[in-house]
Short mmCIF file of C-alpha atoms and ligand atoms in Angstrom, two decimals:
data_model
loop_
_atom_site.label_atom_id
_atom_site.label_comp_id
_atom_site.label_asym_id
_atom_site.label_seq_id
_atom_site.Cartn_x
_atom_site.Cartn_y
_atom_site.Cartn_z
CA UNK A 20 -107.39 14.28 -47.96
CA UNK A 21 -108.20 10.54 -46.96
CA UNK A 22 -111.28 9.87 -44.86
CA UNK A 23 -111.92 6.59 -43.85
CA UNK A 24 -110.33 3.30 -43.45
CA UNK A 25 -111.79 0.41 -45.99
CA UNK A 26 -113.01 -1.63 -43.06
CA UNK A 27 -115.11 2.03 -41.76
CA UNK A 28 -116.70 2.31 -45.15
CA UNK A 29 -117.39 -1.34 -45.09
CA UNK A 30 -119.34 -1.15 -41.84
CA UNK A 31 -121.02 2.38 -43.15
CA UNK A 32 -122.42 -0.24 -45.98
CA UNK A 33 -122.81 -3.24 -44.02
CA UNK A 34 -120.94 -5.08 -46.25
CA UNK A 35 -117.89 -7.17 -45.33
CA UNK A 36 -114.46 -5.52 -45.98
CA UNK A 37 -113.45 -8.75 -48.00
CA UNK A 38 -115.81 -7.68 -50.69
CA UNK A 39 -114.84 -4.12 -50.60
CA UNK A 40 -111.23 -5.30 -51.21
CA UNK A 41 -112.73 -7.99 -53.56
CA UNK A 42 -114.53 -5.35 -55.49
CA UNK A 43 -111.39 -2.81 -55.67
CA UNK A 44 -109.08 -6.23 -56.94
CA UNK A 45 -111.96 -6.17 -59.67
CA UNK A 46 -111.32 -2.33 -60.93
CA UNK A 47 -107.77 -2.42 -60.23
CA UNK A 48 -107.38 -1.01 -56.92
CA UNK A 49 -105.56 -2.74 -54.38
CA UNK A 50 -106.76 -1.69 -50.45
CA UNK A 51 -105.88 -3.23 -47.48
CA UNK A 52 -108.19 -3.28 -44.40
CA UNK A 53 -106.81 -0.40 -42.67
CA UNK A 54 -106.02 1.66 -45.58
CA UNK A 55 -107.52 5.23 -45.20
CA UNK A 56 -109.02 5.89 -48.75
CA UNK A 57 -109.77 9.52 -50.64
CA UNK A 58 -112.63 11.12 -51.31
CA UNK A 59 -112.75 9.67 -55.18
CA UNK A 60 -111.75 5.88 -54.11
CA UNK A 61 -114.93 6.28 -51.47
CA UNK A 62 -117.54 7.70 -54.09
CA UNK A 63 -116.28 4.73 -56.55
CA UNK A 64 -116.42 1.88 -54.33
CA UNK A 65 -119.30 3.18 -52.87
CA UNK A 66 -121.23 3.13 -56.39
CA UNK A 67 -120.29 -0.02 -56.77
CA UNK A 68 -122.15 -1.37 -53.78
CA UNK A 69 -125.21 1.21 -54.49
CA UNK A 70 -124.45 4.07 -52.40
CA UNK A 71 -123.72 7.59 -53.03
CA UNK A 72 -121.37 9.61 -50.48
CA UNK A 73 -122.17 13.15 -49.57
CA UNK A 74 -119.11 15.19 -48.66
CA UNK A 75 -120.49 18.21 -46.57
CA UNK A 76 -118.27 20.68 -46.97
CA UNK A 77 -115.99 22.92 -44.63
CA UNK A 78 -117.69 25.83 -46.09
CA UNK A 79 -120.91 24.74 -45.34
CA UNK A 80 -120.45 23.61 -41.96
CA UNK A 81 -119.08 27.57 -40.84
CA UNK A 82 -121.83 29.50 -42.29
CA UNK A 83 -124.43 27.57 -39.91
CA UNK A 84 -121.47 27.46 -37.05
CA UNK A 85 -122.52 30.60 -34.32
CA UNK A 86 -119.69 32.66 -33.64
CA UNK A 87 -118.62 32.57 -30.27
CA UNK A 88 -119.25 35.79 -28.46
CA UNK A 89 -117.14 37.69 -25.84
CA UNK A 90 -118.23 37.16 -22.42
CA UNK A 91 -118.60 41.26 -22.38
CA UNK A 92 -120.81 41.67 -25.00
CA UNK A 93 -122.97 39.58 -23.44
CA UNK A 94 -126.80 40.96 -22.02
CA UNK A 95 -129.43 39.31 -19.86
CA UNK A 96 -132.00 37.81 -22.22
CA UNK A 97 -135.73 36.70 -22.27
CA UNK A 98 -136.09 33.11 -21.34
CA UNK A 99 -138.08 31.17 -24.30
CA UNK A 100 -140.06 28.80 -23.23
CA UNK A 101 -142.07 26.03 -25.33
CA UNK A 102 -145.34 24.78 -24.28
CA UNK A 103 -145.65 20.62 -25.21
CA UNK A 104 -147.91 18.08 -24.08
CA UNK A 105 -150.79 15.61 -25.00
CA UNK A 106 -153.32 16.50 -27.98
CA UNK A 107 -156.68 18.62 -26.23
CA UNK A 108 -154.81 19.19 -22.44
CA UNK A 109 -154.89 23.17 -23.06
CA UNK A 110 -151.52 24.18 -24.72
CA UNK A 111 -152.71 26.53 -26.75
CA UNK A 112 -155.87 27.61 -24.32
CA UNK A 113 -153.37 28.09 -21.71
CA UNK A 114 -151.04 30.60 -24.15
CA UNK A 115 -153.99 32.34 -25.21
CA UNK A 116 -154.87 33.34 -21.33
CA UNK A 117 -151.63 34.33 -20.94
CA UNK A 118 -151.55 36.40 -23.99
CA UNK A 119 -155.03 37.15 -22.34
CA UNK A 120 -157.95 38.76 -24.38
CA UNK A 121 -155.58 41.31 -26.25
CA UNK A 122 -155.31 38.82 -28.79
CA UNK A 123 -158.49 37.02 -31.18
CA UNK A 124 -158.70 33.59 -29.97
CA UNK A 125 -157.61 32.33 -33.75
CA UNK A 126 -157.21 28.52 -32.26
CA UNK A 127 -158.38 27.73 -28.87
CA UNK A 128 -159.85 24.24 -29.18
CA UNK A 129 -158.93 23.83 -33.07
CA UNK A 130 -155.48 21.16 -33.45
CA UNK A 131 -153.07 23.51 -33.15
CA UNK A 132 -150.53 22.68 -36.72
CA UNK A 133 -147.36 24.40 -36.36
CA UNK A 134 -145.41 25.93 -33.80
CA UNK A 135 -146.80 29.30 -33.03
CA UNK A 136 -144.71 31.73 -30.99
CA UNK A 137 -144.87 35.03 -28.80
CA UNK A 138 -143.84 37.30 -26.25
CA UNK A 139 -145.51 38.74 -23.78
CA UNK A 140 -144.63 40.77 -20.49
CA UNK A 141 -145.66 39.56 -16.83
CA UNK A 142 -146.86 41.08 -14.28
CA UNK A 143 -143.48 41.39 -12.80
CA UNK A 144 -142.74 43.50 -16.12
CA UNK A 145 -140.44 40.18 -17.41
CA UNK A 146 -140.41 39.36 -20.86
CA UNK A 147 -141.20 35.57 -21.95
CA UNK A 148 -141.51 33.99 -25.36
CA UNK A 149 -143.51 31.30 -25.76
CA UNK A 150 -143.65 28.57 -28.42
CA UNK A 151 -146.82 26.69 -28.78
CA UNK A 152 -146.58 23.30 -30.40
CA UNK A 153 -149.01 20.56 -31.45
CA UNK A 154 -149.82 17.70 -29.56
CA UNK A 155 -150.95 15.72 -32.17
CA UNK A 156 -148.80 12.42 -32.54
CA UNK A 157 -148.19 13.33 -36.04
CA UNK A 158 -146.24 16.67 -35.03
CA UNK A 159 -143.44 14.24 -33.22
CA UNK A 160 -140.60 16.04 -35.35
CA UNK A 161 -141.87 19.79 -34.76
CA UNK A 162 -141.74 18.97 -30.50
CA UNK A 163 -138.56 17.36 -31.18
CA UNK A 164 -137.79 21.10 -33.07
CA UNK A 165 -139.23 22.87 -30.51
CA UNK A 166 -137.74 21.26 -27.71
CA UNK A 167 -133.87 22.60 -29.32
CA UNK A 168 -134.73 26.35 -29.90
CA UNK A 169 -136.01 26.37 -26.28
CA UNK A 170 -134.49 27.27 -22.43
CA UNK A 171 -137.60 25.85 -20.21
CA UNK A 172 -140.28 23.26 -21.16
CA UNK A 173 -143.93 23.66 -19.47
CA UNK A 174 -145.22 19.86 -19.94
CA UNK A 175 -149.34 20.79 -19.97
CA UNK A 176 -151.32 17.41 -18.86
CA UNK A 177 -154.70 17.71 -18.24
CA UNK A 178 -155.95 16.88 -14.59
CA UNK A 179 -159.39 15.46 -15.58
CA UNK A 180 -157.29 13.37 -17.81
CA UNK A 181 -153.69 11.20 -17.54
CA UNK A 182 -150.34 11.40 -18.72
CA UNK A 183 -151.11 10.52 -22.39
CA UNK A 184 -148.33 9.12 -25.19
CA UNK A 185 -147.46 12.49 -26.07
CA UNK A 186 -146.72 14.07 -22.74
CA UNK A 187 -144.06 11.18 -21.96
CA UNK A 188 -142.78 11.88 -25.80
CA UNK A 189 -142.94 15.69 -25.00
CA UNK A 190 -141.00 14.94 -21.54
CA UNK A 191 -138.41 12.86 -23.48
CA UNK A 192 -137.80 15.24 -25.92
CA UNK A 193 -137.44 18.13 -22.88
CA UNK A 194 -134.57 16.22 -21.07
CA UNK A 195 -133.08 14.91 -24.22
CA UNK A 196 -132.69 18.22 -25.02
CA UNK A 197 -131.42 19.19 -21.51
CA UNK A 198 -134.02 21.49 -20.92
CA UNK A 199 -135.71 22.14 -17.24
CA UNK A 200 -139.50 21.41 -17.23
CA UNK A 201 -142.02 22.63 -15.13
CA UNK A 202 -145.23 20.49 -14.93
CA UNK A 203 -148.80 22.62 -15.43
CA UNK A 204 -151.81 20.23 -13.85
CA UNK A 205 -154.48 22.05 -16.49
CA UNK A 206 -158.30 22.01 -16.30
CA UNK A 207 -158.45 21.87 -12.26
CA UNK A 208 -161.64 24.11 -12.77
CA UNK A 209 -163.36 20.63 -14.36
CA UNK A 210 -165.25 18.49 -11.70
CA UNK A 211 -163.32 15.47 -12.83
CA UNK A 212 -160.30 16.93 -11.88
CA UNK A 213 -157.84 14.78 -10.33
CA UNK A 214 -154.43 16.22 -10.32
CA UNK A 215 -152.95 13.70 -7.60
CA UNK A 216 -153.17 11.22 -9.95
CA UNK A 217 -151.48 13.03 -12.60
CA UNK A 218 -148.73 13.89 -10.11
CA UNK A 219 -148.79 9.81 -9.52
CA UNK A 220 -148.37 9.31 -13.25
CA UNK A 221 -145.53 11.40 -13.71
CA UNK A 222 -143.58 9.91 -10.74
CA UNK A 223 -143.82 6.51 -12.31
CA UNK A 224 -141.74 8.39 -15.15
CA UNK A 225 -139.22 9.63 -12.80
CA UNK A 226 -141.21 13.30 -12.78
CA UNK A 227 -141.37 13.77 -8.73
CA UNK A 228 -143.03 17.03 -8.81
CA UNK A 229 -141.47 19.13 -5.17
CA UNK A 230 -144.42 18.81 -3.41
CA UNK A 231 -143.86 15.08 -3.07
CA UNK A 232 -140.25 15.67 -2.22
CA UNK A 233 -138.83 15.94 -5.87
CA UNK A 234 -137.08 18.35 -7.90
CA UNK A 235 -139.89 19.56 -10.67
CA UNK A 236 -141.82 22.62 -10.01
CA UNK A 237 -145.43 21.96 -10.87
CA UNK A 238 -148.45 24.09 -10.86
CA UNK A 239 -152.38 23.19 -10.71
CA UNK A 240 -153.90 26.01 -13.33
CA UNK A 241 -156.71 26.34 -15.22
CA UNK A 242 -156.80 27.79 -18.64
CA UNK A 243 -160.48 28.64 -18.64
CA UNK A 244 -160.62 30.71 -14.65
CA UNK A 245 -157.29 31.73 -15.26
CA UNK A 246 -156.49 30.18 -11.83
CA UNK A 247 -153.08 29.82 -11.07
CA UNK A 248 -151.40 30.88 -13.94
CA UNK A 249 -149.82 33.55 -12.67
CA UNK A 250 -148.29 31.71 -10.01
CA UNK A 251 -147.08 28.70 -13.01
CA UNK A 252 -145.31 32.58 -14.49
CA UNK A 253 -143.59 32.97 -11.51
CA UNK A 254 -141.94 29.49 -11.46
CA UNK A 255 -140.83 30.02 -14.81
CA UNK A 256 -139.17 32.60 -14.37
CA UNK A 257 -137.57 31.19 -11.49
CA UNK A 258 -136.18 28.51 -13.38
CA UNK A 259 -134.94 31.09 -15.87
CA UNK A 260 -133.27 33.03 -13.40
CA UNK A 261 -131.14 30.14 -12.59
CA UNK A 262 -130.27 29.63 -16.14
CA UNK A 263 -128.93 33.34 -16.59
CA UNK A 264 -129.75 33.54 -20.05
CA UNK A 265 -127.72 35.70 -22.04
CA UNK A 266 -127.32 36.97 -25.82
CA UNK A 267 -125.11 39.63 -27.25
CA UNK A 268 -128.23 41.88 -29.29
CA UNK A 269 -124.76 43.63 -31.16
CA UNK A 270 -124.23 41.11 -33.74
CA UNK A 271 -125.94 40.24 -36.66
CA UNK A 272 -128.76 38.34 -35.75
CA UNK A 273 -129.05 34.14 -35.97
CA UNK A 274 -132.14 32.70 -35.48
CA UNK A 275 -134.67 29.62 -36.24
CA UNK A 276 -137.61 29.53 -38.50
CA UNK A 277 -140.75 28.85 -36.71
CA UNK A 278 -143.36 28.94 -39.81
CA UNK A 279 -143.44 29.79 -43.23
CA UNK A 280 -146.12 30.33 -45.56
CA UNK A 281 -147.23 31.85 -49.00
CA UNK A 282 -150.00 34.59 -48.17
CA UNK A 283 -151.18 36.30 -51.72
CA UNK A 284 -151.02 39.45 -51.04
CA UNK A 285 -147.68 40.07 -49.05
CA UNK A 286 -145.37 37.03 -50.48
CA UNK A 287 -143.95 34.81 -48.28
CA UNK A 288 -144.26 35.02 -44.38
CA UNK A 289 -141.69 33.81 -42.42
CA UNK A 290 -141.91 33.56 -38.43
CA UNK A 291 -138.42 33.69 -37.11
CA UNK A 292 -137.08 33.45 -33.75
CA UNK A 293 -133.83 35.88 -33.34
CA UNK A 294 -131.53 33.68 -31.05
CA UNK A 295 -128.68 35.45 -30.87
CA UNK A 296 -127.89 39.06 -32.56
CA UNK A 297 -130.40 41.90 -33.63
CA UNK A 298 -132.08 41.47 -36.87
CA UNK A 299 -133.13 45.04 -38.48
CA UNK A 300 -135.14 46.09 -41.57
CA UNK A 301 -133.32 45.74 -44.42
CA UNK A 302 -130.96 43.03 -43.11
CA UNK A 303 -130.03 40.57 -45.84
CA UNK A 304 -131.00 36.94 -44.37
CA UNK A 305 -130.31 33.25 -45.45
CA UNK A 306 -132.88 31.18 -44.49
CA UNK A 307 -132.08 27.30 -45.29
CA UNK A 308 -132.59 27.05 -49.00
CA UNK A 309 -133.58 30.54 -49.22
CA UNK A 310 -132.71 34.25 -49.09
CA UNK A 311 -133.92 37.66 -49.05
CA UNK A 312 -134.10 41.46 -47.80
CA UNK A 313 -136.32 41.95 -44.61
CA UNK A 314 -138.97 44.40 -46.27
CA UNK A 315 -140.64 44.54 -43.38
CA UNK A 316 -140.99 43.09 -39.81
CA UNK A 317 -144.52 42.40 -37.22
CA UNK A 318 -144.94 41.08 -33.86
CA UNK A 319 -147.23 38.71 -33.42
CA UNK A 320 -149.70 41.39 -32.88
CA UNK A 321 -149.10 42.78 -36.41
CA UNK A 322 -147.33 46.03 -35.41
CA UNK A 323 -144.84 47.11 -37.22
CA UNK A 324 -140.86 46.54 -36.08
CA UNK A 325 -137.91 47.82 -37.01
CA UNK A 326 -135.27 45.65 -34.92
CA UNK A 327 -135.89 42.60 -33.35
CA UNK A 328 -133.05 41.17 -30.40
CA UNK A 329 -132.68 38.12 -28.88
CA UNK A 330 -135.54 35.82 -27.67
CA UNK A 331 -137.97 37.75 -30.22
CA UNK A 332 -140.50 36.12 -32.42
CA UNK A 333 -140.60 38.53 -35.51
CA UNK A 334 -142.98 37.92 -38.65
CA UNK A 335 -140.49 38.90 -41.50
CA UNK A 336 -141.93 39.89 -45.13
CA UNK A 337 -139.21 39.87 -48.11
CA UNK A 338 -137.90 36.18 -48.56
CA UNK A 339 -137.76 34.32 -51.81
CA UNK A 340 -139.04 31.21 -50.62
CA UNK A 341 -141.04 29.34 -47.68
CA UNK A 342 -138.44 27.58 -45.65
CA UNK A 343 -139.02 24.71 -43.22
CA UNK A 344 -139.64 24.99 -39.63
CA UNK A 345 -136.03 24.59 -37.67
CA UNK A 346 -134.23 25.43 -40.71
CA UNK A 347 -131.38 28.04 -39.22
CA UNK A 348 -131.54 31.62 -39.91
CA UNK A 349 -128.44 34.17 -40.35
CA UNK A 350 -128.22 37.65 -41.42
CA UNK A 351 -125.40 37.81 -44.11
CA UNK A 352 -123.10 40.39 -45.17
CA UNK A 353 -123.46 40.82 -48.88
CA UNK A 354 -126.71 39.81 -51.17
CA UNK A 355 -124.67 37.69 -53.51
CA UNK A 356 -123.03 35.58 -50.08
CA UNK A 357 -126.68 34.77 -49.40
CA UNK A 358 -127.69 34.21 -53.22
CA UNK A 359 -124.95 31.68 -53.32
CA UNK A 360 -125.02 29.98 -50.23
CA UNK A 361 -128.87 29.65 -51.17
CA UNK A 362 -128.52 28.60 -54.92
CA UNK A 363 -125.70 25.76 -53.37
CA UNK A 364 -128.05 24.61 -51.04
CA UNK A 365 -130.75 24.47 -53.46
CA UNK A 366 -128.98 22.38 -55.61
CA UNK A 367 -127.94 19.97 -52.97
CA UNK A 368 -131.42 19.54 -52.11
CA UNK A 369 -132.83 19.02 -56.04
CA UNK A 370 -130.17 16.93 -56.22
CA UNK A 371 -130.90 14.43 -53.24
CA UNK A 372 -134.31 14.63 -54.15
CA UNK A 373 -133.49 12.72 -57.60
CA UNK A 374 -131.43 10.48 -55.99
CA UNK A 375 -132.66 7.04 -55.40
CA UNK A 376 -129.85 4.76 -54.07
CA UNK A 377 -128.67 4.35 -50.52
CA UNK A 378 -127.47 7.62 -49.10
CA UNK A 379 -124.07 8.24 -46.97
CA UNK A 380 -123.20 11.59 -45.63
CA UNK A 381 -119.77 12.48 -44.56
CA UNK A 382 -121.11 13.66 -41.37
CA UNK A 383 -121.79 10.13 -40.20
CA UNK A 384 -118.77 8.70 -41.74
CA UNK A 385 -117.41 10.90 -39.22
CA UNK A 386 -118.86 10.16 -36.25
CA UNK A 387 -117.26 6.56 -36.76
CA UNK A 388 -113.86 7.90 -36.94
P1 GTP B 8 -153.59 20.65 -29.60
O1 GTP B 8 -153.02 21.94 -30.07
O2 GTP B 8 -154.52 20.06 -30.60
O3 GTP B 8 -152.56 19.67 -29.14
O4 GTP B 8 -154.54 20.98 -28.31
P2 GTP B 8 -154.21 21.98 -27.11
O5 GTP B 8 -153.41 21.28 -26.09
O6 GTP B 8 -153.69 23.25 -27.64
O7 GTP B 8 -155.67 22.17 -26.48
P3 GTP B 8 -156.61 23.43 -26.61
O8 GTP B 8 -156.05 24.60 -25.93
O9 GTP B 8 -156.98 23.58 -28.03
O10 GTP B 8 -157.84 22.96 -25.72
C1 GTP B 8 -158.60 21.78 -25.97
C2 GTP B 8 -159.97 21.91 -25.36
O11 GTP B 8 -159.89 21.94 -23.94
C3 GTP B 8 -160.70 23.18 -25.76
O12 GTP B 8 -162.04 22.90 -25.96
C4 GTP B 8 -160.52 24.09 -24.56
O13 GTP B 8 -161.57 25.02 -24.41
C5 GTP B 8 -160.52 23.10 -23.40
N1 GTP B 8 -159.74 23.57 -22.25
C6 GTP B 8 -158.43 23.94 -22.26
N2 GTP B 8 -158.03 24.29 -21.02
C7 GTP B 8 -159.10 24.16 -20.23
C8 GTP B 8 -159.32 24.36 -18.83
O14 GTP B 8 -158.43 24.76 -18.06
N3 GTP B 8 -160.57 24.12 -18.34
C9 GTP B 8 -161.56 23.67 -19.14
N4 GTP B 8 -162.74 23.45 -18.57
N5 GTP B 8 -161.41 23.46 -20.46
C10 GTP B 8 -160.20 23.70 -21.00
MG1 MG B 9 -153.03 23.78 -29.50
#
């Protein structure tokens, strides 16, 4: 199969493509501009200007693909929901109200350093999950993460405060990601309160909350009283109602890792978010790099599960390695499928690792076709 023309691959390089014709004269080769070249004529001339070329494969591409499902096997789903904003305005405070005193307070006013994630049940008997995230500027790439895996963003600023660098990059990464937002105007219980001006703030951004006449639901809460919090639940779930989320729970489950870690006395802990499918005790699971039999399964409460559906967060015990946050998650068939797709994967990572030149992927070779 050919791939690109000579001038493509000359752009790809930002060379001219009168020295990749030059330079194919000099080993023997003779290209014209247009000429679509194969997969062994790219990786050569592409050496020769310091480049390697990595083909992603067919094969590759259909494992992580999610198989479309039949409009009838299709059931209402919890929305999830991913709580973003500025460093210190309450993300996680907020979360932990809502999980509300059931749970230890493990990091109210600590810098919250991954993603966390939950479900919980309103009062209207719904079920929500919830992704915290950090709102430290260094955590760009994990709100950028958690911003994909979700249906409905609640933008936290705090109203004795302003709309800070991170809640217009956590806003960005919300509507890049097409995803609805609802505003929460946190801390009104502090004396310097002012959420008017916060409101002000966000409609220099475009953000005209609907009580000025725009279309973003916003709610003045406080994380400490508790105050108007429920009501911020009930927009939510409005918004999610519109969305009609929906999942089919009979398939085998696809998901995204949330955390991973190395705990000493269980092996290697793996927060997953099912997406799609049902993911059951003894399930076989490829994990980015990694693979391995669900031993066991938690809520984020530590009890034990035996199935988790779609829109769960699920604590999963049995997996041969830590992956990385966002890497995709798919129950496989056999043990060897996984062990394969895993060891290939592995490879391809050792293997870019070592590499020093200039790096091309066929994927963006590609996108300039
Ligand atoms: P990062 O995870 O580091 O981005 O911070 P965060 O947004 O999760 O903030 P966190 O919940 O850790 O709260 C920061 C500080 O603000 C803590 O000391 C909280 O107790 C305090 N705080 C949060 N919400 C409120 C509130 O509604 N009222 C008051 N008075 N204090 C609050
Ligand atoms: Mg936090």
């Amino acid at each position: 199969t050919e791939f690109i023309s000579a001038n493509d691959l000359a752009s790809l390089m930002d060379v001219s493509v009168n020295e990749v014709i030059k330079v194919c004269l000099n080993m023997g080769m003779f290209v014209s501009i247009n000429q679509r070249l194969d997969a062994e004529a790219i990786t050569v001339i592409a050496d020769e200007f310091g480049y390697d070329i990595e083909f992603l494969s067919a094969e590759e591409e259909e494992t992580v693909a999610e198989i479309e499902d039949d409009e009838a096997d299709l059931q209402p789903r919890a929305p999830i929901v991913t709580i973003m904003g500025h460093v210190d305005h309450g993300k996680t405070s907020l979360l932990d109200y809502i999980r509300s005193a059931t749970v230890a307070k493990g990091e109210a006013g600590g810098i919250t350093q991954h993603i966390g994630a939950y479900d919980v049940m309103t009062k209207s008997d719904k079920r929500v999950t919830f992704l915290d995230t950090p709102g430290h500027e260094a955590f760009t790439a994990m709100r950028a993460r958690g911003a994909k895996v979700t249906d409905i963003a609640i933008i936290v600023v705090a109203a004795d405060d302003s709309v800070m660098p991170q809640t217009r990059e956590a806003i960005n990464h919300a509507q890049a990601a097409g995803v609805p937002i609802v505003i929460a105007l946190n801390k009104i219980d502090k004396p310097g309160a002012n959420p008017d001006k916060v409101r002000e703030e966000l409609s220099v951004m475009n953000i005209l909350v609907e009580e000025w006449g725009g279309k973003y639901q916003s709610q003045e809460v406080s994380a400490k009283t508790g105050a108007g919090i429920d009501d911020l639940l009930e927009k939510v779930l409005l918004e999610a109602e519109i969305l009609e989320l929906k999942a089919n729970p009979d398939r085998k489950a696809v998901g995204t890792v949330i955390e991973a870690s190395l705990d000493k006395g269980r092996g290697y802990v793996t927060t997953i978010l099912v997406q799609t499918g049902t993911m059951e005790v003894g399930d076989i699971v490829l994990a980015g790099p990694h693979f391995g039999r669900v031993k066991a399964m938690t809520d984020h409460r530590g009890k034990k599960m035996k199935k988790a559906g779609p829109a769960t967060p699920v604590q999963v015990l049995g997996l041969t390695g830590a992956p990385q946050a966002g890497d995709k998650i798919q129950v496989m068939e056999t043990e060897r499928e996984a062990r394969e797709l895993a060891t290939q994967r592995q490879q391809l990572a050792r293997e870019q690792s070592m590499r020093t030149k200039k790096h091309i992927t066929l994927d963006e070779i590609g996108r300039r076709l």
